[in-house]
Amino acid sequence: MRHAPCAMRHALCAMRPKQMSFSFEIIHKSEENHARLGKIRTLHGCVETPAFVPVGTQATVKALTPEELCGLRVQMILANTYHLYLRPGHDVIGRLGGLHRFMHWDRPILTDSGGYQVFSLSRFMEISDRGVAFQSHIDGSRHLLTPEKVVQIQEILGSDIMMCLDECTPYPASHTESQRSLDLSIGWARRCKESRSVQDCSLFGIVQGSMFEDLRAYGVEALTNIGFDGYALGGLSVGEPKELMLSIAGFTLSLLPDSLPKYVMGVGHPEDLLELVSLGADMFDCVIPTRNARNGQLFVRSGTLNICNACYREDEGPVEAGCPCYTCRHYSRAYLRHLFMAKELLAYRLNTIHNIHFFMTFMKETREAIRQGRFALFKRDFYAQRSNLSIDD
Ligand SMILES: [Zn+2]
């Protein structure tokens, strides 16, 4: 018998009925801005929002075990449909009991649709109304992902939150190109909804429309008419100026129904998370904490530090003074720099532990600030810390 990786579950979730399906509840709304505190319930437990969802592309958050993720208070992870479809194959995972059992993770899993990876990774790609044909980046084999297939894969994986197939509109794109892309994504979203066969998990629609307010509004109206369990903002953080990203995100978030989760995909710098929370976003995912950890970039209150810098060669201090994470309690910057320069595997583990701890603590403090009605003050303090201290880059 397999054991659940986490001894502790959220207290409220322990009271939930066994077969309760997806729901979202707003616990508290900020009076200062659009920030809100919420709770997503899934068959695999609850997620307190605003939440940051670490990326576990290949059914693993690189370098960490599920027990370590639980210890770091990770509530939900994102797994990648494109990668798991190609290797080891969703059928294999399905026959082995589903993704939760396969990877020994009993908390919620969100799976993306695979569309973004098809567009960014595959060698050959042909988009049509039917779906997207592509050649695997692993072995060159040819595949066709349709909206129906994407939902079927995610249902076999046993995802708690499934995403519709969409086309991530590149930036910059003309109004005409963006409209064509948006219409394609809307048509695919409708087919995703119609092809569902498992009702216990949830399905989110993804609003595209590039940087055009009229298209974003059109996308929101079309998707809400189809009706989804939550809504994501796609096509952001794709090269546009930050001010434009925040402006379009704020506009789109304001149009989405307040009673459902609002998820901004692929955004992960702490200052962006704070601004998007202020605008009403509930969920985020990004590779930044894990990928940057493996590149030697560590997040601290003042910004980031690059552990390979020579100034840390004999630095006996922790990554961040006062940080209670395992890495900071036991290891100096000098040791972490040594491990990183020597390309030792432990460097990737220790750096990732610190960065995930930083992001989880940051989101927990954000939620507490909203709950206590001092989110605006929390934001001011965050920016003050950034401007007072030096940042490596
Ligand atoms: Zn730390």
CSV table of C-alpha atoms and ligand atoms in Angstrom, one decimal:
chain,number,residue,atom,x,y,z
A,1,MET,CA,0.0,0.0,0.0
A,2,ARG,CA,1.3,3.4,-0.9
A,3,HIS,CA,1.3,6.1,1.8
A,4,ALA,CA,0.2,9.7,1.4
A,5,PRO,CA,3.3,11.9,1.2
A,6,CYS,CA,1.9,14.5,3.6
A,7,ALA,CA,1.0,13.8,7.2
A,8,MET,CA,-0.7,17.2,7.5
A,9,ARG,CA,-3.6,18.2,5.3
A,10,HIS,CA,-5.5,21.4,5.5
A,11,ALA,CA,-7.7,21.3,8.5
A,12,LEU,CA,-10.9,22.4,6.7
A,13,CYS,CA,-10.3,19.8,3.9
A,14,ALA,CA,-10.2,17.0,6.4
A,15,MET,CA,-13.9,17.7,6.9
A,16,ARG,CA,-14.8,17.6,3.3
A,17,PRO,CA,-17.1,14.8,1.9
A,18,LYS,CA,-15.0,12.1,0.1
A,19,GLN,CA,-16.4,12.8,-3.4
A,20,MET,CA,-16.8,16.6,-3.3
A,21,SER,CA,-15.9,17.9,-6.7
A,22,PHE,CA,-14.4,21.2,-7.7
A,23,SER,CA,-15.6,24.4,-6.1
A,24,PHE,CA,-14.3,27.9,-5.3
A,25,GLU,CA,-15.2,30.1,-2.4
A,26,ILE,CA,-14.1,33.7,-1.7
A,27,ILE,CA,-13.2,34.0,2.0
A,28,HIS,CA,-12.4,37.7,2.1
A,29,LYS,CA,-12.1,40.7,-0.2
A,30,SER,CA,-9.7,43.5,0.2
A,31,GLU,CA,-11.2,46.9,0.6
A,32,GLU,CA,-8.0,48.6,-0.7
A,33,ASN,CA,-8.0,47.0,-4.2
A,34,HIS,CA,-9.3,43.9,-6.0
A,35,ALA,CA,-7.2,41.4,-4.0
A,36,ARG,CA,-9.2,38.5,-2.7
A,37,LEU,CA,-8.6,35.5,-0.4
A,38,GLY,CA,-10.2,32.3,-1.6
A,39,LYS,CA,-10.3,28.5,-1.4
A,40,ILE,CA,-10.3,26.1,-4.3
A,41,ARG,CA,-11.6,22.6,-3.4
A,42,THR,CA,-10.7,19.6,-5.4
A,43,LEU,CA,-10.9,15.8,-5.0
A,44,HIS,CA,-7.3,15.9,-3.8
A,45,GLY,CA,-7.6,18.7,-1.3
A,46,CYS,CA,-7.8,22.5,-1.0
A,47,VAL,CA,-5.7,25.3,-2.4
A,48,GLU,CA,-5.8,28.6,-0.6
A,49,THR,CA,-5.6,31.5,-3.0
A,50,PRO,CA,-3.8,33.6,-4.1
A,51,ALA,CA,-1.6,30.6,-4.9
A,52,PHE,CA,1.6,30.1,-6.7
A,53,VAL,CA,1.8,26.7,-8.5
A,54,PRO,CA,5.3,25.3,-9.1
A,55,VAL,CA,5.9,23.7,-12.4
A,56,GLY,CA,6.6,19.9,-12.5
A,57,THR,CA,6.9,19.5,-16.3
A,58,GLN,CA,7.8,15.8,-16.4
A,59,ALA,CA,5.7,14.8,-13.4
A,60,THR,CA,8.4,16.0,-11.0
A,61,VAL,CA,9.3,19.4,-9.7
A,62,LYS,CA,12.9,19.2,-10.6
A,63,ALA,CA,15.3,18.2,-7.8
A,64,LEU,CA,12.7,17.8,-5.0
A,65,THR,CA,10.7,14.9,-3.7
A,66,PRO,CA,6.9,15.2,-3.0
A,67,GLU,CA,7.6,15.1,0.7
A,68,GLU,CA,9.9,18.0,0.4
A,69,LEU,CA,7.3,19.9,-1.6
A,70,CYS,CA,4.7,19.3,1.1
A,71,GLY,CA,7.2,20.4,3.7
A,72,LEU,CA,7.6,23.6,1.8
A,73,ARG,CA,3.8,24.0,1.8
A,74,VAL,CA,3.3,23.6,-1.9
A,75,GLN,CA,-0.4,23.2,-2.4
A,76,MET,CA,-0.7,22.2,-6.0
A,77,ILE,CA,1.7,21.5,-8.9
A,78,LEU,CA,1.4,21.9,-12.6
A,79,ALA,CA,2.3,19.0,-14.9
A,80,ASN,CA,2.8,19.2,-18.6
A,81,THR,CA,0.4,17.4,-20.9
A,82,TYR,CA,2.6,17.7,-24.0
A,83,HIS,CA,5.6,16.1,-22.2
A,84,LEU,CA,3.7,13.3,-20.5
A,85,TYR,CA,1.7,12.5,-23.7
A,86,LEU,CA,5.0,12.0,-25.5
A,87,ARG,CA,6.9,10.3,-22.7
A,88,PRO,CA,6.0,8.0,-21.0
A,89,GLY,CA,2.5,8.3,-22.6
A,90,HIS,CA,-0.8,9.1,-20.9
A,91,ASP,CA,-2.0,5.6,-21.5
A,92,VAL,CA,1.0,4.2,-19.5
A,93,ILE,CA,0.3,6.6,-16.6
A,94,GLY,CA,-3.4,5.7,-16.8
A,95,ARG,CA,-2.7,2.0,-16.6
A,96,LEU,CA,-0.4,2.7,-13.6
A,97,GLY,CA,-3.2,4.3,-11.7
A,98,GLY,CA,-3.1,7.9,-12.8
A,99,LEU,CA,-0.7,10.8,-12.4
A,100,HIS,CA,-1.1,11.2,-8.6
A,101,ARG,CA,-0.2,7.6,-7.9
A,102,PHE,CA,2.5,7.5,-10.6
A,103,MET,CA,4.4,10.4,-9.1
A,104,HIS,CA,3.5,9.8,-5.4
A,105,TRP,CA,1.7,13.2,-5.0
A,106,ASP,CA,-1.7,13.2,-3.4
A,107,ARG,CA,-2.4,17.0,-3.5
A,108,PRO,CA,-4.1,18.8,-6.4
A,109,ILE,CA,-2.5,18.7,-9.9
A,110,LEU,CA,-3.2,21.2,-12.7
A,111,THR,CA,-2.3,20.1,-16.2
A,112,ASP,CA,-1.8,22.5,-19.0
A,113,SER,CA,-3.2,21.6,-22.4
A,114,GLY,CA,0.1,21.2,-24.1
A,115,GLY,CA,-0.6,23.8,-26.7
A,116,TYR,CA,2.1,26.2,-25.5
A,117,GLN,CA,4.7,23.5,-25.7
A,118,VAL,CA,3.7,22.3,-29.1
A,119,PHE,CA,4.1,25.9,-30.3
A,120,SER,CA,7.5,26.4,-28.5
A,121,LEU,CA,9.2,23.0,-28.7
A,122,SER,CA,8.0,20.9,-31.6
A,123,ARG,CA,10.0,20.8,-34.8
A,124,PHE,CA,7.2,21.0,-37.2
A,125,MET,CA,3.8,22.4,-36.6
A,126,GLU,CA,0.6,22.8,-38.6
A,127,ILE,CA,-2.4,24.5,-37.1
A,128,SER,CA,-5.9,24.0,-38.5
A,129,ASP,CA,-9.4,24.2,-37.1
A,130,ARG,CA,-9.1,20.4,-36.4
A,131,GLY,CA,-6.1,20.9,-34.1
A,132,VAL,CA,-2.4,21.1,-34.2
A,133,ALA,CA,-0.2,18.6,-36.0
A,134,PHE,CA,3.4,18.4,-34.9
A,135,GLN,CA,6.6,16.4,-34.8
A,136,SER,CA,7.9,15.3,-31.4
A,137,HIS,CA,11.0,17.2,-30.2
A,138,ILE,CA,12.2,13.8,-28.7
A,139,ASP,CA,12.1,11.4,-31.6
A,140,GLY,CA,10.6,13.2,-34.5
A,141,SER,CA,7.4,11.1,-34.4
A,142,ARG,CA,4.3,12.8,-35.8
A,143,HIS,CA,1.2,13.6,-33.7
A,144,LEU,CA,-2.1,15.4,-33.9
A,145,LEU,CA,-3.5,17.1,-30.8
A,146,THR,CA,-7.1,18.0,-31.1
A,147,PRO,CA,-9.3,19.7,-28.4
A,148,GLU,CA,-11.0,16.4,-27.8
A,149,LYS,CA,-7.7,14.5,-27.5
A,150,VAL,CA,-6.2,17.1,-25.0
A,151,VAL,CA,-9.2,16.7,-22.7
A,152,GLN,CA,-9.0,12.9,-23.0
A,153,ILE,CA,-5.3,12.9,-22.1
A,154,GLN,CA,-5.9,15.1,-19.1
A,155,GLU,CA,-8.8,13.0,-17.9
A,156,ILE,CA,-6.7,9.8,-18.2
A,157,LEU,CA,-3.9,11.5,-16.2
A,158,GLY,CA,-6.5,12.3,-13.5
A,159,SER,CA,-5.9,16.0,-13.4
A,160,ASP,CA,-7.8,18.1,-10.9
A,161,ILE,CA,-7.7,21.2,-13.1
A,162,MET,CA,-7.6,20.7,-16.8
A,163,MET,CA,-6.9,23.4,-19.3
A,164,CYS,CA,-8.4,23.9,-22.8
A,165,LEU,CA,-6.3,23.7,-25.9
A,166,ASP,CA,-5.5,27.2,-27.0
A,167,GLU,CA,-3.1,29.0,-29.3
A,168,CYS,CA,-0.8,31.3,-27.4
A,169,THR,CA,-0.8,34.3,-29.6
A,170,PRO,CA,2.8,35.5,-30.2
A,171,TYR,CA,3.8,39.1,-29.5
A,172,PRO,CA,3.6,41.4,-31.3
A,173,ALA,CA,0.6,40.4,-33.4
A,174,SER,CA,-1.7,42.5,-35.5
A,175,HIS,CA,-5.3,42.9,-34.6
A,176,THR,CA,-6.3,40.7,-37.5
A,177,GLU,CA,-3.8,38.0,-36.6
A,178,SER,CA,-4.9,38.2,-32.9
A,179,GLN,CA,-8.6,37.9,-33.8
A,180,ARG,CA,-8.0,34.8,-36.0
A,181,SER,CA,-6.0,33.2,-33.2
A,182,LEU,CA,-8.6,34.1,-30.6
A,183,ASP,CA,-11.4,32.7,-32.7
A,184,LEU,CA,-9.5,29.5,-33.2
A,185,SER,CA,-9.0,29.2,-29.4
A,186,ILE,CA,-12.7,29.9,-28.7
A,187,GLY,CA,-13.7,27.2,-31.2
A,188,TRP,CA,-11.3,24.7,-29.5
A,189,ALA,CA,-12.5,25.7,-26.0
A,190,ARG,CA,-16.1,24.9,-27.0
A,191,ARG,CA,-15.1,21.5,-28.3
A,192,CYS,CA,-13.0,20.9,-25.1
A,193,LYS,CA,-16.1,21.5,-23.0
A,194,GLU,CA,-18.3,19.3,-25.2
A,195,SER,CA,-15.8,16.4,-25.0
A,196,ARG,CA,-15.6,16.1,-21.2
A,197,SER,CA,-16.5,12.8,-19.8
A,198,VAL,CA,-15.3,13.1,-16.2
A,199,GLN,CA,-17.2,15.7,-14.2
A,200,ASP,CA,-15.2,15.5,-10.9
A,201,CYS,CA,-12.3,17.4,-12.3
A,202,SER,CA,-12.5,21.0,-13.5
A,203,LEU,CA,-11.9,22.5,-16.9
A,204,PHE,CA,-10.6,26.1,-17.3
A,205,GLY,CA,-11.0,28.3,-20.4
A,206,ILE,CA,-8.1,30.4,-21.5
A,207,VAL,CA,-8.7,34.0,-22.6
A,208,GLN,CA,-6.4,35.1,-25.5
A,209,GLY,CA,-6.7,38.3,-27.5
A,210,SER,CA,-3.1,39.6,-27.4
A,211,MET,CA,-2.8,43.2,-26.2
A,212,PHE,CA,-6.2,44.4,-27.6
A,213,GLU,CA,-8.8,45.2,-25.1
A,214,ASP,CA,-11.7,44.7,-27.5
A,215,LEU,CA,-10.4,41.2,-28.3
A,216,ARG,CA,-9.9,40.3,-24.7
A,217,ALA,CA,-13.5,41.5,-23.9
A,218,TYR,CA,-14.8,39.4,-26.8
A,219,GLY,CA,-12.8,36.4,-25.6
A,220,VAL,CA,-14.2,36.8,-22.1
A,221,GLU,CA,-17.8,37.0,-23.4
A,222,ALA,CA,-17.4,34.0,-25.7
A,223,LEU,CA,-15.8,31.8,-23.0
A,224,THR,CA,-18.2,32.7,-20.2
A,225,ASN,CA,-21.1,32.0,-22.6
A,226,ILE,CA,-19.6,28.5,-23.0
A,227,GLY,CA,-19.1,28.3,-19.3
A,228,PHE,CA,-16.0,26.9,-17.5
A,229,ASP,CA,-15.1,26.2,-13.9
A,230,GLY,CA,-12.4,28.9,-13.9
A,231,TYR,CA,-10.7,31.2,-16.4
A,232,ALA,CA,-7.0,31.7,-17.3
A,233,LEU,CA,-5.3,34.6,-19.0
A,234,GLY,CA,-3.0,33.3,-21.7
A,235,GLY,CA,-0.7,35.1,-24.1
A,236,LEU,CA,0.9,37.4,-21.4
A,237,SER,CA,4.5,37.7,-20.4
A,238,VAL,CA,5.4,36.9,-24.0
A,239,GLY,CA,7.8,39.8,-24.6
A,240,GLU,CA,5.5,42.8,-24.1
A,241,PRO,CA,6.4,45.7,-21.8
A,242,LYS,CA,5.5,45.0,-18.2
A,243,GLU,CA,3.2,48.0,-18.0
A,244,LEU,CA,1.2,46.7,-21.0
A,245,MET,CA,1.0,43.2,-19.5
A,246,LEU,CA,-0.4,44.6,-16.2
A,247,SER,CA,-2.8,46.9,-18.0
A,248,ILE,CA,-4.2,44.1,-20.2
A,249,ALA,CA,-4.3,41.7,-17.3
A,250,GLY,CA,-6.1,44.2,-15.1
A,251,PHE,CA,-8.6,44.9,-17.9
A,252,THR,CA,-9.3,41.2,-18.5
A,253,LEU,CA,-9.5,40.2,-14.8
A,254,SER,CA,-12.1,42.9,-14.2
A,255,LEU,CA,-14.4,41.4,-16.9
A,256,LEU,CA,-14.2,37.8,-15.6
A,257,PRO,CA,-16.8,36.5,-13.2
A,258,ASP,CA,-15.8,37.2,-9.6
A,259,SER,CA,-17.3,33.9,-8.4
A,260,LEU,CA,-14.8,31.8,-10.2
A,261,PRO,CA,-10.9,31.4,-10.0
A,262,LYS,CA,-8.9,33.7,-12.1
A,263,TYR,CA,-5.5,32.3,-13.2
A,264,VAL,CA,-2.7,34.2,-14.8
A,265,MET,CA,-0.5,31.7,-16.7
A,266,GLY,CA,3.3,31.9,-16.9
A,267,VAL,CA,3.9,34.9,-14.7
A,268,GLY,CA,6.2,34.6,-11.7
A,269,HIS,CA,8.4,37.5,-10.7
A,270,PRO,CA,7.4,38.4,-7.1
A,271,GLU,CA,6.6,42.0,-8.0
A,272,ASP,CA,4.3,40.9,-10.9
A,273,LEU,CA,2.5,38.5,-8.5
A,274,LEU,CA,1.8,41.3,-6.1
A,275,GLU,CA,0.5,43.6,-8.8
A,276,LEU,CA,-1.7,40.9,-10.3
A,277,VAL,CA,-3.1,39.9,-6.9
A,278,SER,CA,-4.0,43.6,-6.5
A,279,LEU,CA,-5.9,43.3,-9.8
A,280,GLY,CA,-7.8,40.3,-8.6
A,281,ALA,CA,-5.8,37.3,-9.8
A,282,ASP,CA,-6.0,34.1,-7.8
A,283,MET,CA,-3.5,31.7,-9.3
A,284,PHE,CA,-0.1,31.7,-11.0
A,285,ASP,CA,2.4,29.3,-12.3
A,286,CYS,CA,5.9,29.8,-13.6
A,287,VAL,CA,9.2,28.0,-13.9
A,288,ILE,CA,11.1,31.0,-12.4
A,289,PRO,CA,11.8,29.7,-8.9
A,290,THR,CA,12.9,26.3,-10.0
A,291,ARG,CA,14.7,27.1,-13.3
A,292,ASN,CA,16.5,30.1,-11.8
A,293,ALA,CA,17.6,28.0,-8.8
A,294,ARG,CA,19.3,25.6,-11.2
A,295,ASN,CA,21.0,28.6,-12.8
A,296,GLY,CA,22.3,29.8,-9.5
A,297,GLN,CA,19.9,32.7,-9.0
A,298,LEU,CA,18.4,32.8,-5.5
A,299,PHE,CA,15.4,35.0,-4.5
A,300,VAL,CA,15.8,37.2,-1.4
A,301,ARG,CA,13.8,40.0,0.0
A,302,SER,CA,16.0,42.6,-1.7
A,303,GLY,CA,15.8,41.0,-5.1
A,304,THR,CA,18.0,38.2,-6.3
A,305,LEU,CA,21.6,37.1,-5.9
A,306,ASN,CA,23.7,35.0,-8.2
A,307,ILE,CA,25.5,32.4,-6.1
A,308,CYS,CA,28.4,32.1,-8.6
A,309,ASN,CA,29.5,35.7,-8.0
A,310,ALA,CA,33.1,35.8,-6.6
A,311,CYS,CA,31.9,38.0,-3.6
A,312,TYR,CA,30.3,34.8,-2.1
A,313,ARG,CA,33.5,32.7,-2.2
A,314,GLU,CA,34.2,33.1,1.5
A,315,ASP,CA,30.8,34.3,2.6
A,316,GLU,CA,29.8,32.4,5.8
A,317,GLY,CA,26.3,33.8,5.9
A,318,PRO,CA,23.1,32.0,4.7
A,319,VAL,CA,21.4,32.9,1.4
A,320,GLU,CA,19.2,35.1,3.5
A,321,ALA,CA,19.6,35.9,7.1
A,322,GLY,CA,16.6,34.7,9.1
A,323,CYS,CA,15.2,32.4,6.4
A,324,PRO,CA,14.1,29.2,8.1
A,325,CYS,CA,14.4,27.0,5.1
A,326,TYR,CA,16.6,23.9,5.3
A,327,THR,CA,19.2,25.4,3.0
A,328,CYS,CA,19.6,28.6,5.0
A,329,ARG,CA,19.6,26.8,8.3
A,330,HIS,CA,22.5,24.6,7.4
A,331,TYR,CA,24.6,26.0,4.6
A,332,SER,CA,26.7,29.1,3.8
A,333,ARG,CA,26.7,31.1,0.6
A,334,ALA,CA,30.3,30.0,0.3
A,335,TYR,CA,29.4,26.3,0.3
A,336,LEU,CA,26.5,26.8,-2.1
A,337,ARG,CA,28.8,28.7,-4.4
A,338,HIS,CA,31.3,25.8,-4.2
A,339,LEU,CA,28.6,23.2,-5.0
A,340,PHE,CA,27.3,25.3,-7.9
A,341,MET,CA,30.8,26.0,-9.4
A,342,ALA,CA,31.6,22.2,-9.1
A,343,LYS,CA,28.3,21.4,-10.8
A,344,GLU,CA,27.4,19.1,-7.8
A,345,LEU,CA,23.8,17.8,-7.9
A,346,LEU,CA,23.2,19.0,-4.3
A,347,ALA,CA,23.5,22.6,-5.5
A,348,TYR,CA,20.3,22.2,-7.6
A,349,ARG,CA,18.5,20.6,-4.7
A,350,LEU,CA,19.5,23.2,-2.1
A,351,ASN,CA,19.0,26.2,-4.4
A,352,THR,CA,15.5,24.9,-5.3
A,353,ILE,CA,14.5,24.3,-1.7
A,354,HIS,CA,15.3,27.9,-0.9
A,355,ASN,CA,13.6,29.4,-3.9
A,356,ILE,CA,10.4,27.4,-3.5
A,357,HIS,CA,10.4,28.3,0.2
A,358,PHE,CA,10.7,31.9,-0.7
A,359,PHE,CA,7.8,31.8,-3.1
A,360,MET,CA,5.5,29.8,-0.8
A,361,THR,CA,6.3,32.1,2.2
A,362,PHE,CA,5.7,35.2,0.0
A,363,MET,CA,2.3,33.9,-1.1
A,364,LYS,CA,1.4,32.9,2.5
A,365,GLU,CA,2.3,36.4,3.7
A,366,THR,CA,0.3,37.9,0.9
A,367,ARG,CA,-2.8,35.9,1.9
A,368,GLU,CA,-2.3,36.9,5.6
A,369,ALA,CA,-2.0,40.6,4.6
A,370,ILE,CA,-5.2,40.4,2.6
A,371,ARG,CA,-7.0,38.6,5.5
A,372,GLN,CA,-5.8,41.2,8.0
A,373,GLY,CA,-6.7,44.2,5.7
A,374,ARG,CA,-3.2,45.4,5.3
A,375,PHE,CA,-2.3,44.3,1.8
A,376,ALA,CA,-1.5,47.8,0.6
A,377,LEU,CA,1.0,48.2,3.5
A,378,PHE,CA,2.5,44.8,2.7
A,379,LYS,CA,3.1,45.9,-0.9
A,380,ARG,CA,4.7,49.1,0.2
A,381,ASP,CA,7.0,47.2,2.6
A,382,PHE,CA,7.9,44.8,-0.2
A,383,TYR,CA,9.0,47.6,-2.5
A,384,ALA,CA,10.8,49.4,0.3
A,385,GLN,CA,12.9,46.3,1.0
A,386,ARG,CA,13.7,46.1,-2.7
A,387,SER,CA,14.9,49.7,-3.0
A,388,ASN,CA,16.9,49.7,0.3
A,389,LEU,CA,19.3,46.8,-0.5
A,390,SER,CA,21.6,45.8,-3.3
A,391,ILE,CA,20.5,43.4,-6.0
A,392,ASP,CA,23.0,41.3,-8.0
A,393,ASP,CA,21.3,41.8,-11.3
B,1,ZN,ZN,16.4,30.0,2.7
